[in-house]
Amino acid sequence: MGDPREPPEGTPEGGSGNEDEFRSVVFDESFVRAARIQELSARERLAGSFGKATRPRGRFGLLGTVPRQAFALLLLILLAFGAAVYFGVSSPKGGAVRPEGSQLTVSLVALSPASAVHPVADPANPFAVLPPGYGDGTIGLNTPTGAATGHFSRVEVAKALDTVQRYLVASSLSPATLVQGATADVRAFVTPGEQAEFDASVAQPVDDRHHAVTGWMVRFDPAQVALASNTVKVAGAMRIDEADSGTLQITTDHTFVYALKPAGAPAGAPVTLETVRRQLTFEFDRVDLASAQLRLVDSVVQAGPEPCGTSTAGFLQPVLATAQGAVVAPPTPVDPGNHARPGWQVCGVLAGS
């Protein structure tokens, strides 16, 4: 019989079969015990009694199963959402409700002549009687150079002034507005929040301090009045303020002088000078500035010579001179018990000629 120490297949070729040759690769008993693999039974595997490959949840409970990167991302999203809500509510520039409805308040003051209204001496040069300080059209508006305010940049202020100037040209200097009944050019400047009030004023002007179309623009009845000259003399100024941190306010105060004659009158017909003072307050937020629109919130209009007691909500009603001079009845006494007339309506006396 072979040596019991030899392998069953015999000694490998080239080997001596001596036990000493494998002594260096034989594992001792302690190493084998340490490397023992325990095979779980099917019942144990189904019962889940084997060790978990994930970390224990620890004191954070369910959050412990979420990877750190995902948890950090979730926390970042929550912080960003909270910041957006906070600044959206607290910032004066964001989330503000834009004004709607009746915002314009109109005060119309008729200036009755103290004596007969005479035509100008020279119809070819009707403005010769005016004192110094009046300019032709846009020049007389004296639009200032835009300067930054506390919350609005120089560029934003300059844009607001440009919008106001173009509005004044459309509403006070354009012949289409003055004597042709046009309103579209003026309406284009009105913000959507005021357009309903503007449209109602044009469709049905009323002396209710909100719906007088003559608060929005200077206009004369084309069936009664024509321009004797397309030139309009203007004197006045503009002031820049802030109503609040998000609202830019521009106040204008100008006197416009118009040369008028009866509608259909031939050249050389008597010419009357009509004087209209417009003190207007405009407001802008940044949406208005971006759209080159404005909110007209206050309009005070003095016009003369005008008869007292005649509504000027739809058209101004100038007293046109005749060759002999037009005579207007003095202001009538006011009856405080007559509720048919507005209580706020006022009338003054036109100073000078």
Coordinates of C-alpha atoms in Angstrom, one line a residue:
M1 CA 0.0 0.0 0.0
G2 CA 1.1 3.5 -0.6
D3 CA 2.2 5.9 2.0
P4 CA -0.9 7.4 3.7
R5 CA 0.7 10.7 3.6
E6 CA 0.6 10.8 -0.2
P7 CA -2.3 12.2 -2.2
P8 CA -4.8 9.6 -3.6
E9 CA -3.8 10.4 -7.1
G10 CA -0.2 10.0 -6.3
T11 CA 2.6 12.3 -5.8
P12 CA 2.5 15.3 -8.2
E13 CA 5.1 15.2 -10.9
G14 CA 8.2 17.0 -9.8
G15 CA 7.2 16.8 -6.2
S16 CA 8.6 14.6 -3.5
G17 CA 5.3 14.1 -1.7
N18 CA 7.0 15.1 1.5
E19 CA 4.7 16.9 4.0
D20 CA 7.3 19.5 4.6
E21 CA 6.7 20.9 1.1
F22 CA 3.2 22.1 2.1
R23 CA 3.9 23.2 5.6
S24 CA 4.3 26.8 4.6
V25 CA 0.8 26.9 3.1
V26 CA -1.2 25.0 5.6
F27 CA -3.5 27.2 7.8
D28 CA -3.4 26.6 11.5
E29 CA -6.6 25.8 13.4
S30 CA -7.2 29.3 14.8
F31 CA -7.2 30.8 11.3
V32 CA -9.7 28.3 10.1
R33 CA -12.1 28.9 13.0
A34 CA -11.9 32.6 12.4
A35 CA -12.7 32.2 8.7
R36 CA -15.6 29.9 9.2
I37 CA -18.7 30.8 7.0
Q38 CA -22.0 30.2 8.6
E39 CA -24.7 29.3 6.0
L40 CA -28.2 30.5 7.1
S41 CA -31.1 28.2 6.7
A42 CA -34.1 29.2 4.5
R43 CA -36.2 29.9 7.5
E44 CA -33.6 32.3 8.9
R45 CA -33.3 34.1 5.6
L46 CA -37.1 34.5 5.3
A47 CA -37.4 35.7 8.9
G48 CA -34.8 38.4 8.2
S49 CA -32.7 37.5 11.1
F50 CA -29.5 38.1 9.2
G51 CA -27.6 41.4 9.8
K52 CA -28.7 44.6 8.1
A53 CA -26.5 46.2 5.5
T54 CA -27.7 49.7 6.3
R55 CA -26.8 52.0 9.3
P56 CA -29.1 51.9 12.3
R57 CA -31.6 54.7 12.4
G58 CA -30.3 56.1 15.6
R59 CA -32.2 58.9 17.4
F60 CA -33.4 60.6 14.1
G61 CA -35.8 57.9 13.4
L62 CA -37.1 57.9 9.8
L63 CA -34.7 60.6 8.7
G64 CA -31.8 58.3 9.4
T65 CA -32.7 56.3 6.4
V66 CA -32.4 59.3 4.1
P67 CA -28.9 59.8 2.6
R68 CA -27.1 62.9 3.8
Q69 CA -27.0 64.6 0.4
A70 CA -30.8 64.2 -0.1
F71 CA -31.5 65.5 3.4
A72 CA -29.3 68.5 2.8
L73 CA -31.0 69.2 -0.5
L74 CA -34.4 69.0 1.1
L75 CA -33.4 71.4 3.8
L76 CA -32.0 73.8 1.2
I77 CA -35.2 73.8 -0.7
L78 CA -37.3 74.5 2.4
L79 CA -35.0 77.4 3.4
A80 CA -35.3 78.9 -0.2
F81 CA -39.1 78.5 -0.2
G82 CA -39.3 80.2 3.2
A83 CA -37.1 83.1 2.1
A84 CA -39.2 83.6 -1.1
V85 CA -42.4 83.7 0.9
Y86 CA -40.9 86.2 3.4
F87 CA -39.5 88.6 0.9
G88 CA -42.5 88.3 -1.3
V89 CA -44.7 89.5 1.5
S90 CA -42.5 92.0 3.2
S91 CA -40.9 93.7 0.1
P92 CA -42.7 96.8 -1.1
K93 CA -41.8 95.9 -4.7
G94 CA -43.3 92.5 -4.8
G95 CA -46.8 91.2 -4.4
A96 CA -48.4 94.7 -4.2
V97 CA -51.9 95.0 -5.4
R98 CA -52.1 97.5 -8.2
P99 CA -54.7 100.3 -7.8
E100 CA -58.0 99.8 -9.6
G101 CA -61.2 101.8 -10.0
S102 CA -61.8 105.5 -9.5
Q103 CA -58.5 107.1 -8.6
L104 CA -58.8 110.5 -10.2
T105 CA -60.3 113.4 -8.3
V106 CA -61.2 116.4 -10.4
S107 CA -61.9 120.0 -9.3
L108 CA -63.2 122.3 -12.0
V109 CA -63.2 126.1 -11.4
A110 CA -64.9 128.4 -13.9
L111 CA -63.5 131.9 -14.0
S112 CA -66.2 134.3 -15.0
P113 CA -65.2 137.6 -16.6
A114 CA -65.6 140.7 -14.5
S115 CA -66.6 142.7 -17.5
A116 CA -67.3 142.4 -21.2
V117 CA -65.0 140.0 -23.1
H118 CA -63.2 141.8 -26.0
P119 CA -61.3 140.2 -28.9
V120 CA -57.6 140.6 -29.2
A121 CA -56.4 143.7 -31.0
D122 CA -54.4 141.8 -33.7
P123 CA -55.8 138.4 -34.8
A124 CA -52.6 137.7 -36.7
N125 CA -50.6 138.0 -33.4
P126 CA -53.1 137.1 -30.7
F127 CA -50.5 136.4 -28.0
A128 CA -48.9 139.8 -28.1
V129 CA -50.7 140.9 -25.0
L130 CA -49.3 138.1 -22.8
P131 CA -46.6 139.0 -20.2
P132 CA -43.1 137.6 -20.5
G133 CA -42.5 134.0 -19.4
Y134 CA -44.7 132.1 -21.8
G135 CA -43.1 129.7 -24.3
D136 CA -44.5 127.9 -27.4
G137 CA -45.9 124.5 -26.7
T138 CA -43.4 122.0 -25.3
I139 CA -40.8 124.6 -24.6
G140 CA -43.1 126.3 -22.1
L141 CA -43.6 123.0 -20.2
N142 CA -40.1 123.5 -18.7
T143 CA -39.5 119.8 -18.2
P144 CA -36.7 119.4 -15.7
T145 CA -33.7 117.1 -16.1
G146 CA -34.2 113.8 -14.3
A147 CA -32.4 113.4 -11.0
A148 CA -32.4 110.3 -8.7
T149 CA -34.6 110.2 -5.7
G150 CA -34.2 108.1 -2.6
H151 CA -35.7 105.0 -4.2
F152 CA -35.7 105.7 -7.9
S153 CA -32.7 106.0 -10.2
R154 CA -32.0 109.0 -12.5
V155 CA -33.0 106.8 -15.5
E156 CA -36.4 106.0 -13.9
V157 CA -37.1 109.6 -13.0
A158 CA -36.2 110.7 -16.5
K159 CA -38.6 108.1 -18.0
A160 CA -41.4 109.3 -15.8
L161 CA -40.8 113.0 -16.8
D162 CA -40.8 112.0 -20.4
T163 CA -44.1 110.2 -20.0
V164 CA -45.6 113.2 -18.3
Q165 CA -44.4 115.6 -21.0
R166 CA -45.8 113.4 -23.8
Y167 CA -49.1 113.2 -21.9
L168 CA -49.3 117.0 -21.5
V169 CA -48.7 117.4 -25.2
A170 CA -51.4 114.9 -26.1
S171 CA -53.9 116.2 -23.6
S172 CA -53.2 120.0 -23.7
L173 CA -51.5 120.9 -27.0
S174 CA -52.8 118.5 -29.7
P175 CA -55.4 120.1 -32.0
A176 CA -57.0 116.6 -32.4
T177 CA -57.7 116.6 -28.7
L178 CA -58.5 120.3 -28.3
V179 CA -61.2 120.7 -31.0
Q180 CA -61.6 117.4 -32.9
G181 CA -63.0 115.2 -30.1
A182 CA -60.1 112.7 -30.2
T183 CA -59.4 110.8 -27.0
A184 CA -57.4 107.7 -28.0
D185 CA -54.0 109.4 -27.8
V186 CA -54.7 110.5 -24.2
R187 CA -56.1 107.1 -23.2
A188 CA -52.9 105.4 -24.4
F189 CA -51.1 106.9 -21.4
V190 CA -53.7 105.8 -18.8
T191 CA -52.9 102.6 -16.8
P192 CA -55.3 99.7 -17.1
G193 CA -56.5 100.4 -13.5
E194 CA -57.8 103.8 -14.5
Q195 CA -59.0 103.0 -18.0
A196 CA -62.6 102.2 -16.9
E197 CA -62.8 105.6 -15.1
F198 CA -61.4 107.3 -18.2
D199 CA -63.9 105.5 -20.5
A200 CA -66.8 106.4 -18.3
S201 CA -65.7 110.0 -18.2
V202 CA -65.6 110.2 -22.0
A203 CA -68.9 108.3 -22.6
Q204 CA -70.9 110.1 -19.9
P205 CA -69.1 113.0 -18.3
V206 CA -70.6 114.1 -14.9
D207 CA -69.7 116.8 -12.4
D208 CA -69.1 114.2 -9.6
R209 CA -65.4 115.0 -9.1
H210 CA -64.4 111.7 -10.7
H211 CA -65.9 111.5 -14.2
A212 CA -65.3 114.9 -15.8
V213 CA -63.5 114.3 -19.1
T214 CA -62.0 117.9 -18.8
G215 CA -60.1 116.6 -15.8
W216 CA -58.2 114.3 -18.2
M217 CA -57.7 116.7 -21.1
V218 CA -58.4 120.2 -22.4
R219 CA -61.2 120.0 -25.0
F220 CA -63.7 122.4 -26.6
D221 CA -66.9 121.6 -28.3
P222 CA -66.0 121.4 -32.0
A223 CA -69.5 122.5 -33.0
Q224 CA -68.9 125.8 -31.1
V225 CA -65.2 126.5 -31.0
A226 CA -62.2 126.4 -33.4
L227 CA -58.5 127.2 -33.0
A228 CA -57.5 130.6 -34.4
S229 CA -53.9 129.4 -34.1
N230 CA -52.3 126.0 -33.6
T231 CA -49.7 127.6 -31.3
V232 CA -50.4 127.3 -27.6
K233 CA -48.6 129.4 -25.1
V234 CA -47.5 127.7 -21.9
A235 CA -45.9 128.7 -18.6
G236 CA -45.2 126.5 -15.6
A237 CA -43.1 123.9 -14.0
M238 CA -42.9 120.3 -12.7
R239 CA -41.9 118.9 -9.2
I240 CA -40.5 115.5 -8.4
D241 CA -41.4 113.7 -5.2
E242 CA -42.0 110.2 -3.7
A243 CA -45.4 109.2 -2.4
D244 CA -43.7 106.3 -0.8
S245 CA -40.7 104.0 -1.3
G246 CA -42.4 102.3 -4.3
T247 CA -44.3 105.3 -5.8
L248 CA -42.7 108.1 -7.7
Q249 CA -44.9 111.3 -7.8
I250 CA -44.7 114.2 -10.3
T251 CA -46.8 117.3 -9.9
T252 CA -47.2 119.7 -12.8
D253 CA -48.6 123.3 -12.6
H254 CA -49.0 125.0 -16.0
T255 CA -51.1 127.7 -17.5
F256 CA -52.1 127.3 -21.2
V257 CA -53.4 130.1 -23.3
Y258 CA -55.4 129.3 -26.4
A259 CA -56.4 131.5 -29.3
L260 CA -60.0 130.7 -30.2
K261 CA -62.7 131.7 -32.6
P262 CA -66.2 130.6 -33.4
A263 CA -66.4 127.3 -35.3
G264 CA -66.7 127.9 -39.0
A265 CA -65.7 131.6 -38.7
P266 CA -63.7 133.0 -41.6
A267 CA -60.2 134.4 -41.3
G268 CA -60.1 137.7 -39.5
A269 CA -62.9 136.8 -37.2
P270 CA -62.7 138.0 -33.6
V271 CA -60.2 136.0 -31.6
T272 CA -60.6 135.3 -27.9
L273 CA -57.8 134.2 -25.5
E274 CA -58.9 131.3 -23.3
T275 CA -56.7 130.7 -20.2
V276 CA -56.6 127.2 -18.6
R277 CA -54.5 126.4 -15.6
R278 CA -54.0 122.7 -15.0
Q279 CA -52.4 121.5 -11.7
L280 CA -52.0 117.7 -12.0
T281 CA -50.6 115.0 -9.8
F282 CA -49.2 111.8 -11.4
E283 CA -48.0 108.6 -9.7
F284 CA -45.8 105.8 -11.1
D285 CA -44.7 102.5 -9.8
R286 CA -42.1 100.4 -11.6
V287 CA -44.7 98.6 -13.7
D288 CA -46.0 102.0 -14.9
L289 CA -42.5 103.1 -15.7
A290 CA -41.8 99.9 -17.7
S291 CA -45.0 100.4 -19.8
A292 CA -44.6 104.2 -20.1
Q293 CA -48.0 104.8 -18.6
L294 CA -49.1 107.0 -15.7
R295 CA -51.8 107.3 -13.0
L296 CA -53.4 110.7 -12.9
V297 CA -54.7 111.0 -9.3
D298 CA -55.6 114.6 -8.9
S299 CA -56.6 117.3 -11.4
V300 CA -57.4 120.9 -10.6
V301 CA -58.6 123.0 -13.6
Q302 CA -59.2 126.7 -13.7
A303 CA -60.6 128.0 -17.0
G304 CA -61.8 131.4 -18.2
P305 CA -63.5 133.3 -19.4
E306 CA -66.2 130.8 -18.6
P307 CA -69.8 131.4 -17.5
C308 CA -70.7 130.2 -14.0
G309 CA -73.4 127.7 -13.6
T310 CA -72.6 125.9 -16.9
S311 CA -71.3 122.3 -16.7
T312 CA -67.8 122.0 -18.0
A313 CA -67.5 118.2 -17.4
G314 CA -67.8 117.3 -21.1
F315 CA -66.3 120.5 -22.7
L316 CA -64.8 123.7 -21.5
Q317 CA -67.3 126.5 -22.3
P318 CA -65.3 129.6 -23.2
V319 CA -67.1 133.0 -23.6
L320 CA -66.1 134.0 -27.2
A321 CA -65.7 137.6 -27.9
T322 CA -67.7 139.4 -30.6
A323 CA -66.7 142.6 -32.4
Q324 CA -68.6 144.6 -29.8
G325 CA -67.5 142.4 -26.9
A326 CA -69.4 139.6 -25.2
V327 CA -71.2 140.4 -22.0
V328 CA -71.6 137.7 -19.4
A329 CA -74.0 137.8 -16.5
P330 CA -72.2 137.9 -13.1
P331 CA -72.1 134.8 -11.0
T332 CA -75.5 133.9 -9.7
P333 CA -76.0 133.4 -5.9
V334 CA -75.6 129.9 -4.7
D335 CA -78.6 128.3 -3.0
P336 CA -77.4 125.7 -0.4
G337 CA -80.9 124.1 -0.4
N338 CA -80.6 123.3 -4.1
H339 CA -79.4 119.7 -4.1
A340 CA -79.7 119.5 -7.9
R341 CA -76.3 121.2 -8.2
P342 CA -73.0 119.7 -6.9
G343 CA -72.1 121.1 -3.5
W344 CA -68.4 121.3 -4.4
Q345 CA -68.9 123.3 -7.6
V346 CA -67.0 126.7 -7.4
C347 CA -66.7 129.7 -9.6
G348 CA -64.3 132.6 -9.5
V349 CA -63.8 135.9 -11.2
L350 CA -61.2 136.1 -13.9
A351 CA -58.6 138.8 -13.1
G352 CA -57.2 141.0 -15.8
S353 CA -58.4 141.4 -19.3

